[in-house]
mmCIF file with all atom_site columns, C-alpha atoms in Angstrom:
data_model
loop_
_atom_site.group_PDB
_atom_site.id
_atom_site.type_symbol
_atom_site.label_atom_id
_atom_site.label_alt_id
_atom_site.label_comp_id
_atom_site.label_asym_id
_atom_site.label_entity_id
_atom_site.label_seq_id
_atom_site.pdbx_PDB_ins_code
_atom_site.Cartn_x
_atom_site.Cartn_y
_atom_site.Cartn_z
_atom_site.occupancy
_atom_site.B_iso_or_equiv
_atom_site.pdbx_formal_charge
_atom_site.auth_seq_id
_atom_site.auth_comp_id
_atom_site.auth_asym_id
_atom_site.auth_atom_id
_atom_site.pdbx_PDB_model_num
ATOM 1   C CA . MET A 1 1   ? 1.776   10.683  -12.666 1.00 72.00 ? 1   MET A CA 1
ATOM 2   C CA . LYS A 1 2   ? 5.555   11.008  -12.743 1.00 72.00 ? 2   LYS A CA 1
ATOM 3   C CA . ILE A 1 3   ? 5.338   14.701  -13.666 1.00 78.00 ? 3   ILE A CA 1
ATOM 4   C CA . GLU A 1 4   ? 2.932   15.328  -10.783 1.00 73.00 ? 4   GLU A CA 1
ATOM 5   C CA . GLY A 1 5   ? 5.284   13.522  -8.361  1.00 73.00 ? 5   GLY A CA 1
ATOM 6   C CA . TYR A 1 6   ? 3.040   10.564  -7.561  1.00 74.00 ? 6   TYR A CA 1
ATOM 7   C CA . ILE A 1 7   ? 5.427   7.895   -8.880  1.00 78.00 ? 7   ILE A CA 1
ATOM 8   C CA . THR A 1 8   ? 9.069   7.404   -9.782  1.00 82.00 ? 8   THR A CA 1
ATOM 9   C CA . LEU A 1 9   ? 10.170  5.362   -12.777 1.00 81.00 ? 9   LEU A CA 1
ATOM 10  C CA . THR A 1 10  ? 13.352  3.333   -13.084 1.00 82.00 ? 10  THR A CA 1
ATOM 11  C CA . LYS A 1 11  ? 14.408  1.024   -15.881 1.00 81.00 ? 11  LYS A CA 1
ATOM 12  C CA . LYS A 1 12  ? 14.939  -2.108  -13.802 1.00 75.00 ? 12  LYS A CA 1
ATOM 13  C CA . ALA A 1 13  ? 12.416  -1.623  -10.988 1.00 73.00 ? 13  ALA A CA 1
ATOM 14  C CA . GLY A 1 14  ? 9.555   -0.031  -12.925 1.00 79.00 ? 14  GLY A CA 1
ATOM 15  C CA . ALA A 1 15  ? 7.161   2.319   -11.146 1.00 78.00 ? 15  ALA A CA 1
ATOM 16  C CA . ALA A 1 16  ? 7.173   3.023   -7.421  1.00 78.00 ? 16  ALA A CA 1
ATOM 17  C CA . VAL A 1 17  ? 4.849   5.204   -5.372  1.00 75.00 ? 17  VAL A CA 1
ATOM 18  C CA . ALA A 1 18  ? 6.660   8.395   -4.403  1.00 74.00 ? 18  ALA A CA 1
ATOM 19  C CA . VAL A 1 19  ? 4.005   10.404  -2.616  1.00 73.00 ? 19  VAL A CA 1
ATOM 20  C CA . GLN A 1 20  ? 3.118   9.981   1.051   1.00 76.00 ? 20  GLN A CA 1
ATOM 21  C CA . PHE A 1 21  ? -0.472  10.917  1.867   1.00 75.00 ? 21  PHE A CA 1
ATOM 22  C CA . GLN A 1 22  ? -1.695  12.001  5.273   1.00 83.00 ? 22  GLN A CA 1
ATOM 23  C CA . GLU A 1 23  ? -4.707  10.257  6.831   1.00 84.00 ? 23  GLU A CA 1
ATOM 24  C CA . ALA A 1 24  ? -6.960  13.249  6.063   1.00 88.00 ? 24  ALA A CA 1
ATOM 25  C CA . GLU A 1 25  ? -5.989  13.075  2.386   1.00 87.00 ? 25  GLU A CA 1
ATOM 26  C CA . PHE A 1 26  ? -6.780  9.363   2.290   1.00 85.00 ? 26  PHE A CA 1
ATOM 27  C CA . GLU A 1 27  ? -10.194 9.991   3.793   1.00 90.00 ? 27  GLU A CA 1
ATOM 28  C CA . LYS A 1 28  ? -10.923 12.851  1.384   1.00 92.00 ? 28  LYS A CA 1
ATOM 29  C CA . ASN A 1 29  ? -9.972  10.660  -1.580  1.00 90.00 ? 29  ASN A CA 1
ATOM 30  C CA . ILE A 1 30  ? -12.135 7.799   -0.295  1.00 92.00 ? 30  ILE A CA 1
ATOM 31  C CA . GLN A 1 31  ? -15.079 10.147  0.241   1.00 93.00 ? 31  GLN A CA 1
ATOM 32  C CA . THR A 1 32  ? -14.674 11.688  -3.219  1.00 95.00 ? 32  THR A CA 1
ATOM 33  C CA . PHE A 1 33  ? -14.255 8.356   -4.993  1.00 94.00 ? 33  PHE A CA 1
ATOM 34  C CA . PHE A 1 34  ? -17.306 6.746   -3.432  1.00 95.00 ? 34  PHE A CA 1
ATOM 35  C CA . THR A 1 35  ? -19.628 9.759   -3.387  1.00 96.00 ? 35  THR A CA 1
ATOM 36  C CA . LEU A 1 36  ? -19.159 10.281  -7.132  1.00 96.00 ? 36  LEU A CA 1
ATOM 37  C CA . ARG A 1 37  ? -20.315 6.697   -7.733  1.00 95.00 ? 37  ARG A CA 1
ATOM 38  C CA . LYS A 1 38  ? -23.066 6.545   -5.116  1.00 95.00 ? 38  LYS A CA 1
ATOM 39  C CA . GLU A 1 39  ? -26.093 6.640   -7.436  1.00 95.00 ? 39  GLU A CA 1
ATOM 40  C CA . ALA A 1 40  ? -24.712 3.980   -9.776  1.00 94.00 ? 40  ALA A CA 1
ATOM 41  C CA . VAL A 1 41  ? -23.536 1.755   -6.917  1.00 94.00 ? 41  VAL A CA 1
ATOM 42  C CA . MET A 1 42  ? -26.867 1.955   -5.108  1.00 94.00 ? 42  MET A CA 1
ATOM 43  C CA . ASP A 1 43  ? -28.702 1.149   -8.360  1.00 93.00 ? 43  ASP A CA 1
ATOM 44  C CA . MET A 1 44  ? -26.374 -1.806  -8.880  1.00 90.00 ? 44  MET A CA 1
ATOM 45  C CA . CYS A 1 45  ? -26.957 -3.003  -5.321  1.00 89.00 ? 45  CYS A CA 1
ATOM 46  C CA . LYS A 1 46  ? -30.685 -3.144  -6.041  1.00 89.00 ? 46  LYS A CA 1
ATOM 47  C CA . SER A 1 47  ? -30.256 -4.977  -9.322  1.00 88.00 ? 47  SER A CA 1
ATOM 48  C CA . PHE A 1 48  ? -27.157 -7.130  -8.838  1.00 84.00 ? 48  PHE A CA 1
ATOM 49  C CA . GLY A 1 49  ? -28.994 -9.919  -7.031  1.00 85.00 ? 49  GLY A CA 1
ATOM 50  C CA . PRO A 1 50  ? -31.832 -10.260 -9.541  1.00 86.00 ? 50  PRO A CA 1
ATOM 51  C CA . MET A 1 51  ? -29.434 -9.885  -12.470 1.00 85.00 ? 51  MET A CA 1
ATOM 52  C CA . PHE A 1 52  ? -26.633 -12.202 -11.417 1.00 90.00 ? 52  PHE A CA 1
ATOM 53  C CA . SER A 1 53  ? -27.921 -14.646 -8.786  1.00 93.00 ? 53  SER A CA 1
ATOM 54  C CA . GLN A 1 54  ? -29.318 -16.927 -11.466 1.00 94.00 ? 54  GLN A CA 1
ATOM 55  C CA . ALA A 1 55  ? -26.056 -16.747 -13.442 1.00 95.00 ? 55  ALA A CA 1
ATOM 56  C CA . GLN A 1 56  ? -24.011 -17.500 -10.324 1.00 95.00 ? 56  GLN A CA 1
ATOM 57  C CA . TRP A 1 57  ? -26.273 -20.439 -9.493  1.00 96.00 ? 57  TRP A CA 1
ATOM 58  C CA . HIS A 1 58  ? -25.934 -21.847 -13.020 1.00 96.00 ? 58  HIS A CA 1
ATOM 59  C CA . GLY A 1 59  ? -22.184 -21.171 -13.030 1.00 96.00 ? 59  GLY A CA 1
ATOM 60  C CA . LEU A 1 60  ? -21.689 -23.111 -9.816  1.00 96.00 ? 60  LEU A CA 1
ATOM 61  C CA . LYS A 1 61  ? -24.012 -25.846 -11.026 1.00 96.00 ? 61  LYS A CA 1
ATOM 62  C CA . ASN A 1 62  ? -21.975 -26.172 -14.259 1.00 95.00 ? 62  ASN A CA 1
ATOM 63  C CA . ALA A 1 63  ? -18.567 -25.978 -12.580 1.00 94.00 ? 63  ALA A CA 1
ATOM 64  C CA . GLY A 1 64  ? -16.645 -29.221 -12.526 1.00 92.00 ? 64  GLY A CA 1
ATOM 65  C CA . PRO A 1 65  ? -14.776 -30.888 -9.659  1.00 93.00 ? 65  PRO A CA 1
ATOM 66  C CA . GLU A 1 66  ? -11.546 -29.092 -10.652 1.00 94.00 ? 66  GLU A CA 1
ATOM 67  C CA . GLN A 1 67  ? -13.204 -25.679 -10.256 1.00 93.00 ? 67  GLN A CA 1
ATOM 68  C CA . MET A 1 68  ? -14.678 -26.734 -6.909  1.00 93.00 ? 68  MET A CA 1
ATOM 69  C CA . ASP A 1 69  ? -11.246 -27.890 -5.719  1.00 94.00 ? 69  ASP A CA 1
ATOM 70  C CA . GLU A 1 70  ? -9.702  -24.589 -6.832  1.00 93.00 ? 70  GLU A CA 1
ATOM 71  C CA . LEU A 1 71  ? -12.408 -22.584 -5.025  1.00 91.00 ? 71  LEU A CA 1
ATOM 72  C CA . GLU A 1 72  ? -11.635 -24.547 -1.847  1.00 89.00 ? 72  GLU A CA 1
ATOM 73  C CA . ARG A 1 73  ? -7.904  -24.013 -2.316  1.00 90.00 ? 73  ARG A CA 1
ATOM 74  C CA . LEU A 1 74  ? -8.403  -20.259 -2.703  1.00 87.00 ? 74  LEU A CA 1
ATOM 75  C CA . ARG A 1 75  ? -10.416 -20.184 0.505   1.00 81.00 ? 75  ARG A CA 1
ATOM 76  C CA . SER A 1 76  ? -7.413  -21.511 2.431   1.00 80.00 ? 76  SER A CA 1
ATOM 77  C CA . GLN A 1 77  ? -5.072  -18.804 1.069   1.00 80.00 ? 77  GLN A CA 1
ATOM 78  C CA . THR A 1 78  ? -4.868  -16.284 3.911   1.00 76.00 ? 78  THR A CA 1
ATOM 79  C CA . ASN A 1 79  ? -1.991  -14.262 2.462   1.00 80.00 ? 79  ASN A CA 1
ATOM 80  C CA . ILE A 1 80  ? -3.839  -13.216 -0.720  1.00 78.00 ? 80  ILE A CA 1
ATOM 81  C CA . LEU A 1 81  ? -5.816  -9.969  -0.847  1.00 76.00 ? 81  LEU A CA 1
ATOM 82  C CA . ARG A 1 82  ? -9.580  -10.417 -0.897  1.00 75.00 ? 82  ARG A CA 1
ATOM 83  C CA . PRO A 1 83  ? -10.193 -8.573  -4.215  1.00 76.00 ? 83  PRO A CA 1
ATOM 84  C CA . TYR A 1 84  ? -7.739  -10.922 -5.956  1.00 82.00 ? 84  TYR A CA 1
ATOM 85  C CA . ILE A 1 85  ? -9.532  -13.949 -4.529  1.00 84.00 ? 85  ILE A CA 1
ATOM 86  C CA . MET A 1 86  ? -12.839 -12.497 -5.726  1.00 84.00 ? 86  MET A CA 1
ATOM 87  C CA . VAL A 1 87  ? -11.378 -12.152 -9.231  1.00 88.00 ? 87  VAL A CA 1
ATOM 88  C CA . GLN A 1 88  ? -10.502 -15.835 -9.174  1.00 91.00 ? 88  GLN A CA 1
ATOM 89  C CA . HIS A 1 89  ? -13.998 -16.690 -7.914  1.00 91.00 ? 89  HIS A CA 1
ATOM 90  C CA . ILE A 1 90  ? -15.553 -14.744 -10.797 1.00 92.00 ? 90  ILE A CA 1
ATOM 91  C CA . GLN A 1 91  ? -13.414 -16.516 -13.362 1.00 93.00 ? 91  GLN A CA 1
ATOM 92  C CA . LEU A 1 92  ? -14.041 -19.968 -11.906 1.00 93.00 ? 92  LEU A CA 1
ATOM 93  C CA . ILE A 1 93  ? -17.772 -19.593 -11.307 1.00 94.00 ? 93  ILE A CA 1
ATOM 94  C CA . TYR A 1 94  ? -18.986 -17.510 -14.241 1.00 94.00 ? 94  TYR A CA 1
ATOM 95  C CA . GLY A 1 95  ? -16.319 -18.834 -16.611 1.00 93.00 ? 95  GLY A CA 1
ATOM 96  C CA . SER A 1 96  ? -17.963 -22.251 -16.426 1.00 93.00 ? 96  SER A CA 1
ATOM 97  C CA . LEU A 1 97  ? -20.893 -20.805 -18.395 1.00 95.00 ? 97  LEU A CA 1
ATOM 98  C CA . ASN A 1 98  ? -18.655 -20.186 -21.430 1.00 94.00 ? 98  ASN A CA 1
ATOM 99  C CA . ASN A 1 99  ? -20.320 -16.819 -22.050 1.00 94.00 ? 99  ASN A CA 1
ATOM 100 C CA . GLN A 1 100 ? -17.621 -14.186 -22.523 1.00 91.00 ? 100 GLN A CA 1
ATOM 101 C CA . LEU A 1 101 ? -20.141 -11.338 -22.812 1.00 92.00 ? 101 LEU A CA 1
ATOM 102 C CA . LEU A 1 102 ? -21.698 -12.185 -19.437 1.00 92.00 ? 102 LEU A CA 1
ATOM 103 C CA . LEU A 1 103 ? -18.251 -12.679 -17.910 1.00 92.00 ? 103 LEU A CA 1
ATOM 104 C CA . ARG A 1 104 ? -17.156 -9.204  -19.099 1.00 91.00 ? 104 ARG A CA 1
ATOM 105 C CA . LEU A 1 105 ? -20.310 -7.606  -17.689 1.00 92.00 ? 105 LEU A CA 1
ATOM 106 C CA . ILE A 1 106 ? -19.816 -9.267  -14.301 1.00 92.00 ? 106 ILE A CA 1
ATOM 107 C CA . TRP A 1 107 ? -16.107 -8.447  -14.335 1.00 90.00 ? 107 TRP A CA 1
ATOM 108 C CA . GLN A 1 108 ? -16.693 -4.764  -15.093 1.00 91.00 ? 108 GLN A CA 1
ATOM 109 C CA . ALA A 1 109 ? -19.497 -4.547  -12.514 1.00 91.00 ? 109 ALA A CA 1
ATOM 110 C CA . PHE A 1 110 ? -17.149 -6.092  -9.940  1.00 89.00 ? 110 PHE A CA 1
ATOM 111 C CA . LEU A 1 111 ? -14.398 -3.593  -10.793 1.00 89.00 ? 111 LEU A CA 1
ATOM 112 C CA . PHE A 1 112 ? -16.824 -0.682  -10.557 1.00 91.00 ? 112 PHE A CA 1
ATOM 113 C CA . TYR A 1 113 ? -18.579 -1.413  -7.318  1.00 86.00 ? 113 TYR A CA 1
ATOM 114 C CA . GLN A 1 114 ? -17.281 -4.410  -5.366  1.00 86.00 ? 114 GLN A CA 1
ATOM 115 C CA . ALA A 1 115 ? -13.492 -4.259  -5.777  1.00 87.00 ? 115 ALA A CA 1
ATOM 116 C CA . PRO A 1 116 ? -13.130 -0.670  -4.481  1.00 90.00 ? 116 PRO A CA 1
ATOM 117 C CA . PHE A 1 117 ? -15.423 -1.459  -1.552  1.00 89.00 ? 117 PHE A CA 1
ATOM 118 C CA . LEU A 1 118 ? -13.551 -4.663  -0.682  1.00 84.00 ? 118 LEU A CA 1
ATOM 119 C CA . SER A 1 119 ? -10.195 -2.875  -0.987  1.00 85.00 ? 119 SER A CA 1
ATOM 120 C CA . LEU A 1 120 ? -10.853 -0.880  2.183   1.00 87.00 ? 120 LEU A CA 1
ATOM 121 C CA . PRO A 1 121 ? -9.688  -2.997  5.145   1.00 81.00 ? 121 PRO A CA 1
ATOM 122 C CA . ALA A 1 122 ? -12.466 -1.736  7.441   1.00 83.00 ? 122 ALA A CA 1
ATOM 123 C CA . ASN A 1 123 ? -15.090 -3.067  5.026   1.00 81.00 ? 123 ASN A CA 1
ATOM 124 C CA . LEU A 1 124 ? -13.684 -6.575  5.217   1.00 75.00 ? 124 LEU A CA 1
ATOM 125 C CA . MET A 1 125 ? -14.876 -6.969  8.811   1.00 74.00 ? 125 MET A CA 1
ATOM 126 C CA . ASP A 1 126 ? -18.383 -7.615  7.458   1.00 67.00 ? 126 ASP A CA 1
ATOM 127 C CA . PHE A 1 127 ? -16.966 -10.557 5.531   1.00 67.00 ? 127 PHE A CA 1
ATOM 128 C CA . GLU A 1 128 ? -14.608 -12.233 7.994   1.00 63.00 ? 128 GLU A CA 1
ATOM 129 C CA . ASP A 1 129 ? -16.748 -15.367 7.755   1.00 55.00 ? 129 ASP A CA 1
ATOM 130 C CA . SER A 1 130 ? -17.795 -14.776 4.162   1.00 55.00 ? 130 SER A CA 1
ATOM 131 C CA . ASP A 1 131 ? -15.954 -17.835 2.875   1.00 54.00 ? 131 ASP A CA 1
ATOM 132 C CA . GLY A 1 132 ? -18.289 -19.973 4.982   1.00 67.00 ? 132 GLY A CA 1
ATOM 133 C CA . PRO A 1 133 ? -21.124 -19.484 2.464   1.00 81.00 ? 133 PRO A CA 1
ATOM 134 C CA . LEU A 1 134 ? -18.718 -20.345 -0.355  1.00 85.00 ? 134 LEU A CA 1
ATOM 135 C CA . LEU A 1 135 ? -17.911 -23.625 1.364   1.00 87.00 ? 135 LEU A CA 1
ATOM 136 C CA . TYR A 1 136 ? -21.639 -24.274 1.721   1.00 90.00 ? 136 TYR A CA 1
ATOM 137 C CA . MET A 1 137 ? -22.076 -23.571 -1.991  1.00 93.00 ? 137 MET A CA 1
ATOM 138 C CA . ILE A 1 138 ? -19.310 -26.018 -2.856  1.00 93.00 ? 138 ILE A CA 1
ATOM 139 C CA . ARG A 1 139 ? -20.841 -28.642 -0.585  1.00 94.00 ? 139 ARG A CA 1
ATOM 140 C CA . PHE A 1 140 ? -24.298 -28.074 -2.101  1.00 96.00 ? 140 PHE A CA 1
ATOM 141 C CA . CYS A 1 141 ? -22.807 -28.474 -5.593  1.00 96.00 ? 141 CYS A CA 1
ATOM 142 C CA . ARG A 1 142 ? -21.067 -31.704 -4.695  1.00 95.00 ? 142 ARG A CA 1
ATOM 143 C CA . GLN A 1 143 ? -24.264 -33.020 -3.131  1.00 96.00 ? 143 GLN A CA 1
ATOM 144 C CA . LYS A 1 144 ? -26.299 -31.732 -6.097  1.00 96.00 ? 144 LYS A CA 1
ATOM 145 C CA . ASP A 1 145 ? -28.540 -29.865 -3.634  1.00 97.00 ? 145 ASP A CA 1
ATOM 146 C CA . TRP A 1 146 ? -29.634 -27.119 -6.021  1.00 97.00 ? 146 TRP A CA 1
ATOM 147 C CA . ASP A 1 147 ? -32.214 -25.605 -3.639  1.00 97.00 ? 147 ASP A CA 1
ATOM 148 C CA . GLY A 1 148 ? -29.575 -25.286 -0.920  1.00 96.00 ? 148 GLY A CA 1
ATOM 149 C CA . LEU A 1 149 ? -27.208 -23.745 -3.457  1.00 97.00 ? 149 LEU A CA 1
ATOM 150 C CA . TRP A 1 150 ? -29.844 -21.198 -4.489  1.00 97.00 ? 150 TRP A CA 1
ATOM 151 C CA . GLY A 1 151 ? -30.409 -20.172 -0.858  1.00 95.00 ? 151 GLY A CA 1
ATOM 152 C CA . SER A 1 152 ? -26.687 -19.736 -0.301  1.00 94.00 ? 152 SER A CA 1
ATOM 153 C CA . VAL A 1 153 ? -26.242 -17.704 -3.511  1.00 94.00 ? 153 VAL A CA 1
ATOM 154 C CA . THR A 1 154 ? -29.068 -15.314 -2.639  1.00 94.00 ? 154 THR A CA 1
ATOM 155 C CA . TYR A 1 155 ? -27.775 -14.974 0.934   1.00 91.00 ? 155 TYR A CA 1
ATOM 156 C CA . CYS A 1 156 ? -24.335 -13.918 -0.345  1.00 88.00 ? 156 CYS A CA 1
ATOM 157 C CA . GLN A 1 157 ? -25.831 -11.394 -2.766  1.00 89.00 ? 157 GLN A CA 1
ATOM 158 C CA . GLU A 1 158 ? -27.915 -9.903  0.062   1.00 90.00 ? 158 GLU A CA 1
ATOM 159 C CA . GLN A 1 159 ? -24.884 -9.782  2.367   1.00 88.00 ? 159 GLN A CA 1
ATOM 160 C CA . ILE A 1 160 ? -22.778 -7.682  -0.021  1.00 88.00 ? 160 ILE A CA 1
ATOM 161 C CA . THR A 1 161 ? -25.732 -5.416  -0.845  1.00 90.00 ? 161 THR A CA 1
ATOM 162 C CA . CYS A 1 162 ? -26.431 -4.757  2.847   1.00 91.00 ? 162 CYS A CA 1
ATOM 163 C CA . ALA A 1 163 ? -22.754 -4.120  3.617   1.00 91.00 ? 163 ALA A CA 1
ATOM 164 C CA . ILE A 1 164 ? -22.401 -1.594  0.784   1.00 92.00 ? 164 ILE A CA 1
ATOM 165 C CA . SER A 1 165 ? -25.647 0.143   1.774   1.00 93.00 ? 165 SER A CA 1
ATOM 166 C CA . ARG A 1 166 ? -24.421 0.426   5.400   1.00 93.00 ? 166 ARG A CA 1
ATOM 167 C CA . PHE A 1 167 ? -21.076 1.748   4.162   1.00 94.00 ? 167 PHE A CA 1
ATOM 168 C CA . TYR A 1 168 ? -22.758 4.534   2.209   1.00 94.00 ? 168 TYR A CA 1
ATOM 169 C CA . ALA A 1 169 ? -25.193 5.343   5.026   1.00 95.00 ? 169 ALA A CA 1
ATOM 170 C CA . ASN A 1 170 ? -22.571 5.417   7.798   1.00 94.00 ? 170 ASN A CA 1
ATOM 171 C CA . ARG A 1 171 ? -19.285 6.390   6.173   1.00 93.00 ? 171 ARG A CA 1
ATOM 172 C CA . ILE A 1 172 ? -19.759 8.452   3.009   1.00 94.00 ? 172 ILE A CA 1
ATOM 173 C CA . THR A 1 173 ? -20.817 11.928  4.110   1.00 93.00 ? 173 THR A CA 1
ATOM 174 C CA . LEU A 1 174 ? -19.320 14.188  1.440   1.00 91.00 ? 174 LEU A CA 1
ATOM 175 C CA . GLU A 1 175 ? -21.602 15.834  -1.090  1.00 91.00 ? 175 GLU A CA 1
ATOM 176 C CA . PRO A 1 176 ? -20.534 14.952  -4.640  1.00 91.00 ? 176 PRO A CA 1
ATOM 177 C CA . PRO A 1 177 ? -17.949 17.509  -5.843  1.00 91.00 ? 177 PRO A CA 1
ATOM 178 C CA . GLY A 1 178 ? -19.047 16.954  -9.436  1.00 91.00 ? 178 GLY A CA 1
ATOM 179 C CA . GLU A 1 179 ? -21.324 14.916  -11.646 1.00 95.00 ? 179 GLU A CA 1
ATOM 180 C CA . GLN A 1 180 ? -22.104 11.348  -10.673 1.00 95.00 ? 180 GLN A CA 1
ATOM 181 C CA . ILE A 1 181 ? -20.080 8.715   -12.513 1.00 95.00 ? 181 ILE A CA 1
ATOM 182 C CA . PRO A 1 182 ? -22.396 6.188   -14.164 1.00 94.00 ? 182 PRO A CA 1
ATOM 183 C CA . PHE A 1 183 ? -21.645 2.518   -14.582 1.00 93.00 ? 183 PHE A CA 1
ATOM 184 C CA . CYS A 1 184 ? -20.784 1.801   -18.204 1.00 89.00 ? 184 CYS A CA 1
ATOM 185 C CA . TRP A 1 185 ? -19.515 -1.394  -19.681 1.00 84.00 ? 185 TRP A CA 1
ATOM 186 C CA . ASN A 1 186 ? -18.127 -2.357  -23.018 1.00 80.00 ? 186 ASN A CA 1
ATOM 187 C CA . VAL A 1 187 ? -19.275 -5.446  -24.875 1.00 80.00 ? 187 VAL A CA 1
ATOM 188 C CA . TYR A 1 188 ? -15.869 -5.645  -26.532 1.00 76.00 ? 188 TYR A CA 1
ATOM 189 C CA . GLN A 1 189 ? -12.945 -7.226  -24.740 1.00 70.00 ? 189 GLN A CA 1
ATOM 190 C CA . ASN A 1 190 ? -10.507 -4.829  -26.412 1.00 68.00 ? 190 ASN A CA 1
ATOM 191 C CA . THR A 1 191 ? -11.264 -1.497  -28.031 1.00 57.00 ? 191 THR A CA 1
ATOM 192 C CA . SER A 1 192 ? -9.475  -2.772  -31.137 1.00 57.00 ? 192 SER A CA 1
ATOM 193 C CA . GLN A 1 193 ? -12.385 -5.178  -31.634 1.00 55.00 ? 193 GLN A CA 1
ATOM 194 C CA . LYS A 1 194 ? -14.734 -2.313  -32.475 1.00 54.00 ? 194 LYS A CA 1
ATOM 195 C CA . CYS A 1 195 ? -15.653 -2.221  -36.142 1.00 53.00 ? 195 CYS A CA 1
ATOM 196 C CA . TYR A 1 196 ? -17.359 0.757   -37.732 1.00 50.00 ? 196 TYR A CA 1
#
């Protein structure tokens, strides 16, 4: 990236972005990034709810009071970027299941299809009140209202699926400039864990 002029490197400061993109370049990069992942993202949208709603429900059900308090604390942090907060949610909710394989799958799915989507400020408008359902989930957990929790979990899954589907229908107009990028995940935390 340094050779291509995208970043500068200094010993004390590290890397800094050196290139200034025009708005048209930003839009082209957004279009290219998302159109190359469209098939995989749309497949994930259809399957994410059935695959992970149950895990999220169990994760919240298993989470202790400390995790619930931390989820509430994160909700009040207005100066933290939404993708970072989502990372913390994933760790707190799914981490309570003590299943590292499931946690890696959810983490990599989040990085592939939700984090890029939530990193675009315009997409966050669909979720301005999205912490409301999280507060309901916390309340349902504390009240041990598991049916209410299930309804809230499925509502949230549907909300993100609908928002991503609208985004692709209304915003991504470019034809893919190459082959579609499939979603792939690795069962190993580090590649050094592979044994042949």
